[in-house]
């Protein structure tokens, strides 16, 4: 996972922080466009809704098929919610890092 320096063309790893070109020492910052911010907010909302829905549905499945009580249903749903949130947020972070974030040169005053 790397991108090319805009000055010299050498490859820079996206994982290293801060993002500095090894050849010409140009600094890069991460920047999101307006549409990317909108998409990320919508996706974050959908992740929470999907995690809640999935945990309730799977918890209901366990409750009906394995004769769990009400307290066990709540516990199973909460545990599943946390598990789904971790998985969905991990997948979202991969998506965001690859598609929504652009790398731009950092100017001298920090504003580009």
CSV table of N, CA and C in Angstrom, one decimal:
chain,number,residue,atom,x,y,z
A,1,UNK,N,0.8,-1.2,0.0
A,1,UNK,CA,0.0,0.0,0.0
A,1,UNK,C,0.9,1.2,0.0
A,2,UNK,N,1.1,1.8,-1.2
A,2,UNK,CA,1.9,3.0,-1.3
A,2,UNK,C,1.4,3.9,-2.4
A,3,UNK,N,1.8,5.1,-2.4
A,3,UNK,CA,1.5,6.0,-3.4
A,3,UNK,C,2.8,6.7,-3.9
A,4,UNK,N,2.7,7.4,-5.0
A,4,UNK,CA,3.9,8.0,-5.6
A,4,UNK,C,4.1,9.5,-5.1
A,5,UNK,N,5.3,9.9,-4.8
A,5,UNK,CA,5.6,11.3,-4.5
A,5,UNK,C,5.3,12.2,-5.7
A,6,UNK,N,4.7,13.3,-5.4
A,6,UNK,CA,4.4,14.2,-6.5
A,6,UNK,C,5.6,15.0,-7.1
A,7,UNK,N,6.7,15.0,-6.3
A,7,UNK,CA,7.9,15.7,-6.7
A,7,UNK,C,8.8,14.8,-7.5
A,8,UNK,N,9.3,13.7,-6.9
A,8,UNK,CA,10.3,12.9,-7.5
A,8,UNK,C,9.8,11.5,-8.0
A,9,UNK,N,8.6,11.1,-7.6
A,9,UNK,CA,8.0,9.9,-8.2
A,9,UNK,C,8.4,8.6,-7.4
A,10,UNK,N,9.1,8.8,-6.3
A,10,UNK,CA,9.4,7.6,-5.5
A,10,UNK,C,8.2,7.1,-4.7
A,11,UNK,N,8.2,5.8,-4.4
A,11,UNK,CA,7.1,5.2,-3.6
A,11,UNK,C,7.2,5.5,-2.2
A,12,UNK,N,6.0,5.9,-1.6
A,12,UNK,CA,5.9,6.2,-0.2
A,12,UNK,C,4.9,5.2,0.4
A,13,UNK,N,5.2,4.6,1.5
A,13,UNK,CA,4.3,3.7,2.2
A,13,UNK,C,3.2,4.5,2.9
A,14,UNK,N,1.9,4.0,2.8
A,14,UNK,CA,0.8,4.7,3.5
A,14,UNK,C,0.8,4.4,5.0
A,15,UNK,N,1.5,3.4,5.4
A,15,UNK,CA,1.5,2.9,6.7
A,15,UNK,C,2.4,3.8,7.6
A,16,UNK,N,3.5,4.3,7.1
A,16,UNK,CA,4.4,5.0,7.9
A,16,UNK,C,3.8,6.4,8.3
A,17,UNK,N,4.0,6.8,9.5
A,17,UNK,CA,3.6,8.1,9.9
A,17,UNK,C,4.8,8.9,10.6
A,18,UNK,N,5.0,10.1,10.2
A,18,UNK,CA,4.4,10.9,9.2
A,18,UNK,C,4.8,10.5,7.8
A,19,UNK,N,4.0,10.9,6.9
A,19,UNK,CA,4.3,10.5,5.5
A,19,UNK,C,5.3,11.5,4.9
A,20,UNK,N,6.5,11.0,4.8
A,20,UNK,CA,7.6,11.9,4.3
A,20,UNK,C,8.3,11.1,3.2
A,21,UNK,N,8.5,11.7,2.0
A,21,UNK,CA,9.2,11.1,0.9
A,21,UNK,C,10.7,10.8,1.3
A,22,UNK,N,11.2,9.6,1.1
A,22,UNK,CA,12.6,9.3,1.6
A,22,UNK,C,13.6,10.1,0.7
A,23,UNK,N,13.3,10.4,-0.5
A,23,UNK,CA,14.3,11.1,-1.4
A,23,UNK,C,14.3,12.6,-1.3
A,24,UNK,N,13.1,13.2,-1.5
A,24,UNK,CA,13.1,14.7,-1.5
A,24,UNK,C,12.6,15.3,-0.2
A,25,UNK,N,12.2,14.5,0.8
A,25,UNK,CA,11.8,14.9,2.1
A,25,UNK,C,10.5,15.8,2.1
A,26,UNK,N,9.6,15.6,1.1
A,26,UNK,CA,8.4,16.3,1.0
A,26,UNK,C,7.4,15.6,2.0
A,27,UNK,N,6.7,16.5,2.8
A,27,UNK,CA,5.7,15.9,3.7
A,27,UNK,C,4.4,15.9,3.1
A,28,UNK,N,3.6,14.9,3.4
A,28,UNK,CA,2.2,14.7,2.9
A,28,UNK,C,1.3,14.6,4.1
A,29,UNK,N,0.0,15.1,3.9
A,29,UNK,CA,-1.0,15.0,5.0
A,29,UNK,C,-2.2,14.3,4.4
A,30,UNK,N,-3.0,13.7,5.2
A,30,UNK,CA,-4.2,13.0,4.8
A,30,UNK,C,-5.3,14.1,4.7
A,31,UNK,N,-6.1,14.0,3.6
A,31,UNK,CA,-7.2,15.0,3.5
A,31,UNK,C,-8.4,14.3,2.9
A,32,UNK,N,-9.6,14.6,3.4
A,32,UNK,CA,-10.8,14.0,2.9
A,32,UNK,C,-11.6,15.1,2.1
A,33,UNK,N,-12.1,14.7,1.0
A,33,UNK,CA,-13.0,15.7,0.2
A,33,UNK,C,-14.3,15.7,0.9
A,34,UNK,N,-15.2,16.7,0.4
A,34,UNK,CA,-16.5,16.8,1.0
A,34,UNK,C,-17.4,15.6,0.8
A,35,UNK,N,-17.3,15.0,-0.4
A,35,UNK,CA,-18.2,13.9,-0.7
A,35,UNK,C,-17.7,12.7,0.2
A,36,UNK,N,-16.4,12.6,0.4
A,36,UNK,CA,-15.8,11.5,1.2
A,36,UNK,C,-16.3,11.6,2.6
A,37,UNK,N,-16.3,12.9,3.1
A,37,UNK,CA,-16.8,13.0,4.5
A,37,UNK,C,-18.3,12.6,4.6
A,38,UNK,N,-19.1,13.0,3.6
A,38,UNK,CA,-20.5,12.6,3.6
A,38,UNK,C,-20.7,11.1,3.5
A,39,UNK,N,-19.9,10.5,2.7
A,39,UNK,CA,-20.0,9.0,2.5
A,39,UNK,C,-19.5,8.3,3.8
A,40,UNK,N,-18.5,8.8,4.5
A,40,UNK,CA,-18.0,8.2,5.7
A,40,UNK,C,-19.0,8.4,6.8
A,41,UNK,N,-19.7,9.5,6.9
A,41,UNK,CA,-20.7,9.7,7.9
A,41,UNK,C,-21.9,8.8,7.7
A,42,UNK,N,-22.3,8.6,6.5
A,42,UNK,CA,-23.5,7.7,6.1
A,42,UNK,C,-23.1,6.3,6.5
A,43,UNK,N,-21.8,5.9,6.1
A,43,UNK,CA,-21.4,4.5,6.4
A,43,UNK,C,-21.3,4.3,7.9
A,44,UNK,N,-20.8,5.2,8.6
A,44,UNK,CA,-20.7,5.1,10.1
A,44,UNK,C,-22.1,4.8,10.7
A,45,UNK,N,-23.1,5.6,10.2
A,45,UNK,CA,-24.5,5.4,10.7
A,45,UNK,C,-25.0,4.0,10.3
A,46,UNK,N,-24.7,3.6,9.0
A,46,UNK,CA,-25.2,2.3,8.6
A,46,UNK,C,-24.5,1.2,9.3
A,47,UNK,N,-23.3,1.4,9.7
A,47,UNK,CA,-22.5,0.3,10.4
A,47,UNK,C,-23.2,0.1,11.8
A,48,UNK,N,-23.6,1.2,12.5
A,48,UNK,CA,-24.2,1.1,13.8
A,48,UNK,C,-25.6,0.4,13.6
A,49,UNK,N,-26.4,0.8,12.6
A,49,UNK,CA,-27.7,0.2,12.4
A,49,UNK,C,-27.6,-1.2,12.1
A,50,UNK,N,-26.6,-1.6,11.2
A,50,UNK,CA,-26.4,-3.0,10.8
A,50,UNK,C,-26.0,-3.8,12.0
A,51,UNK,N,-25.1,-3.3,12.8
A,51,UNK,CA,-24.6,-4.0,14.0
A,51,UNK,C,-25.8,-4.3,15.0
A,52,UNK,N,-26.6,-3.3,15.2
A,52,UNK,CA,-27.7,-3.4,16.1
A,52,UNK,C,-28.7,-4.5,15.5
A,53,UNK,N,-29.0,-4.3,14.2
A,53,UNK,CA,-30.0,-5.3,13.6
A,53,UNK,C,-29.4,-6.7,13.7
A,54,UNK,N,-28.1,-6.9,13.3
A,54,UNK,CA,-27.5,-8.2,13.3
A,54,UNK,C,-27.5,-8.8,14.7
A,55,UNK,N,-27.1,-8.0,15.7
A,55,UNK,CA,-27.1,-8.6,17.0
A,55,UNK,C,-28.4,-9.0,17.5
A,56,UNK,N,-29.5,-8.2,17.2
A,56,UNK,CA,-30.8,-8.6,17.7
A,56,UNK,C,-31.3,-9.8,17.0
A,57,UNK,N,-31.1,-9.9,15.6
A,57,UNK,CA,-31.6,-11.0,14.9
A,57,UNK,C,-30.8,-12.3,15.3
A,58,UNK,N,-29.5,-12.3,15.5
A,58,UNK,CA,-28.8,-13.5,15.9
A,58,UNK,C,-29.1,-13.8,17.3
A,59,UNK,N,-29.2,-12.8,18.2
A,59,UNK,CA,-29.6,-13.1,19.6
A,59,UNK,C,-31.0,-13.7,19.6
A,60,UNK,N,-32.0,-13.3,18.8
A,60,UNK,CA,-33.3,-13.8,18.8
A,60,UNK,C,-33.2,-15.3,18.3
A,61,UNK,N,-32.4,-15.6,17.3
A,61,UNK,CA,-32.2,-16.9,16.8
A,61,UNK,C,-31.7,-17.8,18.0
A,62,UNK,N,-30.7,-17.4,18.7
A,62,UNK,CA,-30.2,-18.2,19.8
A,62,UNK,C,-31.3,-18.4,20.9
A,63,UNK,N,-32.1,-17.3,21.2
A,63,UNK,CA,-33.1,-17.4,22.2
A,63,UNK,C,-34.2,-18.4,21.8
A,64,UNK,N,-34.6,-18.4,20.6
A,64,UNK,CA,-35.7,-19.3,20.1
A,64,UNK,C,-35.2,-20.8,20.0
A,65,UNK,N,-34.0,-20.9,19.5
A,65,UNK,CA,-33.5,-22.3,19.2
A,65,UNK,C,-32.8,-23.0,20.4
A,66,UNK,N,-32.3,-22.2,21.3
A,66,UNK,CA,-31.6,-22.8,22.4
A,66,UNK,C,-32.2,-22.5,23.8
A,67,UNK,N,-33.4,-22.0,23.8
A,67,UNK,CA,-34.3,-21.7,24.9
A,67,UNK,C,-33.5,-20.9,26.0
A,68,UNK,N,-32.9,-19.8,25.5
A,68,UNK,CA,-32.3,-18.9,26.4
A,68,UNK,C,-33.3,-18.0,27.1
A,69,UNK,N,-33.0,-17.5,28.3
A,69,UNK,CA,-33.9,-16.6,29.0
A,69,UNK,C,-33.7,-15.2,28.5
A,70,UNK,N,-34.5,-14.3,29.1
A,70,UNK,CA,-34.5,-12.9,28.7
A,70,UNK,C,-33.1,-12.3,29.0
A,71,UNK,N,-32.6,-12.5,30.2
A,71,UNK,CA,-31.3,-11.9,30.5
A,71,UNK,C,-30.2,-12.5,29.6
A,72,UNK,N,-30.2,-13.7,29.3
A,72,UNK,CA,-29.2,-14.3,28.4
A,72,UNK,C,-29.3,-13.7,27.0
A,73,UNK,N,-30.6,-13.4,26.6
A,73,UNK,CA,-30.8,-12.8,25.3
A,73,UNK,C,-30.2,-11.4,25.2
A,74,UNK,N,-30.3,-10.7,26.3
A,74,UNK,CA,-29.7,-9.3,26.4
A,74,UNK,C,-28.2,-9.4,26.4
A,75,UNK,N,-27.7,-10.3,27.1
A,75,UNK,CA,-26.2,-10.5,27.2
A,75,UNK,C,-25.7,-10.9,25.8
A,76,UNK,N,-26.3,-11.9,25.2
A,76,UNK,CA,-25.9,-12.4,23.9
A,76,UNK,C,-26.0,-11.3,22.9
A,77,UNK,N,-27.0,-10.5,22.9
A,77,UNK,CA,-27.2,-9.4,22.0
A,77,UNK,C,-26.1,-8.3,22.1
A,78,UNK,N,-25.8,-8.0,23.4
A,78,UNK,CA,-24.8,-7.0,23.6
A,78,UNK,C,-23.4,-7.5,23.2
A,79,UNK,N,-23.1,-8.7,23.5
A,79,UNK,CA,-21.8,-9.3,23.1
A,79,UNK,C,-21.7,-9.4,21.5
A,80,UNK,N,-22.8,-9.8,20.9
A,80,UNK,CA,-22.8,-9.8,19.4
A,80,UNK,C,-22.7,-8.4,18.8
A,81,UNK,N,-23.3,-7.4,19.4
A,81,UNK,CA,-23.3,-6.1,19.0
A,81,UNK,C,-21.8,-5.6,19.0
A,82,UNK,N,-21.1,-5.8,20.1
A,82,UNK,CA,-19.7,-5.4,20.2
A,82,UNK,C,-18.9,-6.1,19.1
A,83,UNK,N,-19.1,-7.4,18.9
A,83,UNK,CA,-18.4,-8.2,17.9
A,83,UNK,C,-18.6,-7.7,16.5
A,84,UNK,N,-19.9,-7.4,16.2
A,84,UNK,CA,-20.2,-6.9,14.9
A,84,UNK,C,-19.6,-5.5,14.6
A,85,UNK,N,-19.7,-4.7,15.7
A,85,UNK,CA,-19.1,-3.3,15.6
A,85,UNK,C,-17.6,-3.4,15.3
A,86,UNK,N,-16.9,-4.3,16.0
A,86,UNK,CA,-15.5,-4.4,15.7
A,86,UNK,C,-15.2,-4.8,14.3
A,87,UNK,N,-15.9,-5.8,13.8
A,87,UNK,CA,-15.7,-6.4,12.5
A,87,UNK,C,-16.1,-5.3,11.4
A,88,UNK,N,-17.2,-4.7,11.6
A,88,UNK,CA,-17.7,-3.7,10.6
A,88,UNK,C,-16.8,-2.5,10.6
A,89,UNK,N,-16.3,-2.0,11.8
A,89,UNK,CA,-15.4,-0.8,11.8
A,89,UNK,C,-14.1,-1.2,11.2
A,90,UNK,N,-13.6,-2.4,11.4
A,90,UNK,CA,-12.3,-2.8,10.8
A,90,UNK,C,-12.4,-2.8,9.3
A,91,UNK,N,-13.5,-3.4,8.8
A,91,UNK,CA,-13.7,-3.3,7.3
A,91,UNK,C,-13.9,-1.9,6.8
A,92,UNK,N,-14.6,-1.1,7.6
A,92,UNK,CA,-14.7,0.3,7.1
A,92,UNK,C,-13.4,1.1,7.1
A,93,UNK,N,-12.5,0.8,8.1
A,93,UNK,CA,-11.3,1.5,8.2
A,93,UNK,C,-10.4,1.1,7.0
A,94,UNK,N,-10.5,-0.2,6.5
A,94,UNK,CA,-9.7,-0.6,5.3
A,94,UNK,C,-10.3,0.2,4.1
A,95,UNK,N,-11.6,0.3,4.0
A,95,UNK,CA,-12.3,1.0,2.9
A,95,UNK,C,-11.9,2.4,2.9
A,96,UNK,N,-11.9,3.0,4.1
A,96,UNK,CA,-11.6,4.5,4.2
A,96,UNK,C,-10.2,4.8,3.8
A,97,UNK,N,-9.3,3.9,4.3
A,97,UNK,CA,-7.9,4.2,4.0
A,97,UNK,C,-7.5,4.0,2.6
A,98,UNK,N,-8.2,3.2,1.9
A,98,UNK,CA,-7.9,2.9,0.5
A,98,UNK,C,-8.6,3.8,-0.5
A,99,UNK,N,-9.8,4.3,-0.2
A,99,UNK,CA,-10.6,5.0,-1.2
A,99,UNK,C,-11.0,6.4,-0.8
A,100,UNK,N,-11.2,6.7,0.4
A,100,UNK,CA,-11.7,8.0,0.8
A,100,UNK,C,-10.6,9.1,1.1
A,101,UNK,N,-9.4,8.7,1.5
A,101,UNK,CA,-8.4,9.6,1.9
A,101,UNK,C,-7.4,9.9,0.8
A,102,UNK,N,-7.2,11.2,0.5
A,102,UNK,CA,-6.2,11.6,-0.5
A,102,UNK,C,-5.0,12.2,0.3
A,103,UNK,N,-3.9,12.1,-0.4
A,103,UNK,CA,-2.7,12.6,0.2
A,103,UNK,C,-2.2,13.8,-0.5
A,104,UNK,N,-2.1,14.9,0.2
A,104,UNK,CA,-1.7,16.2,-0.5
A,104,UNK,C,-0.4,16.7,0.2
A,105,UNK,N,0.3,17.5,-0.5
A,105,UNK,CA,1.6,18.1,0.0
A,105,UNK,C,1.2,19.0,1.2
A,106,UNK,N,2.0,19.0,2.2
A,106,UNK,CA,1.9,19.9,3.3
A,106,UNK,C,2.6,21.2,3.0
A,107,UNK,N,1.9,22.3,3.0
A,107,UNK,CA,2.6,23.6,2.7
A,107,UNK,C,3.4,24.0,3.9
A,108,UNK,N,4.1,25.1,3.8
A,108,UNK,CA,5.0,25.6,4.9
A,108,UNK,C,4.1,26.0,6.1
A,109,UNK,N,3.0,26.6,5.9
A,109,UNK,CA,2.1,27.1,7.0
A,109,UNK,C,1.2,26.1,7.5
A,110,UNK,N,1.2,24.9,6.9
A,110,UNK,CA,0.4,23.8,7.4
A,110,UNK,C,-1.0,23.8,6.7
A,111,UNK,N,-1.3,24.8,5.8
A,111,UNK,CA,-2.6,24.8,5.2
A,111,UNK,C,-2.3,24.6,3.7
A,112,UNK,N,-3.1,23.8,3.1
A,112,UNK,CA,-3.0,23.5,1.6
A,112,UNK,C,-4.2,23.8,0.9
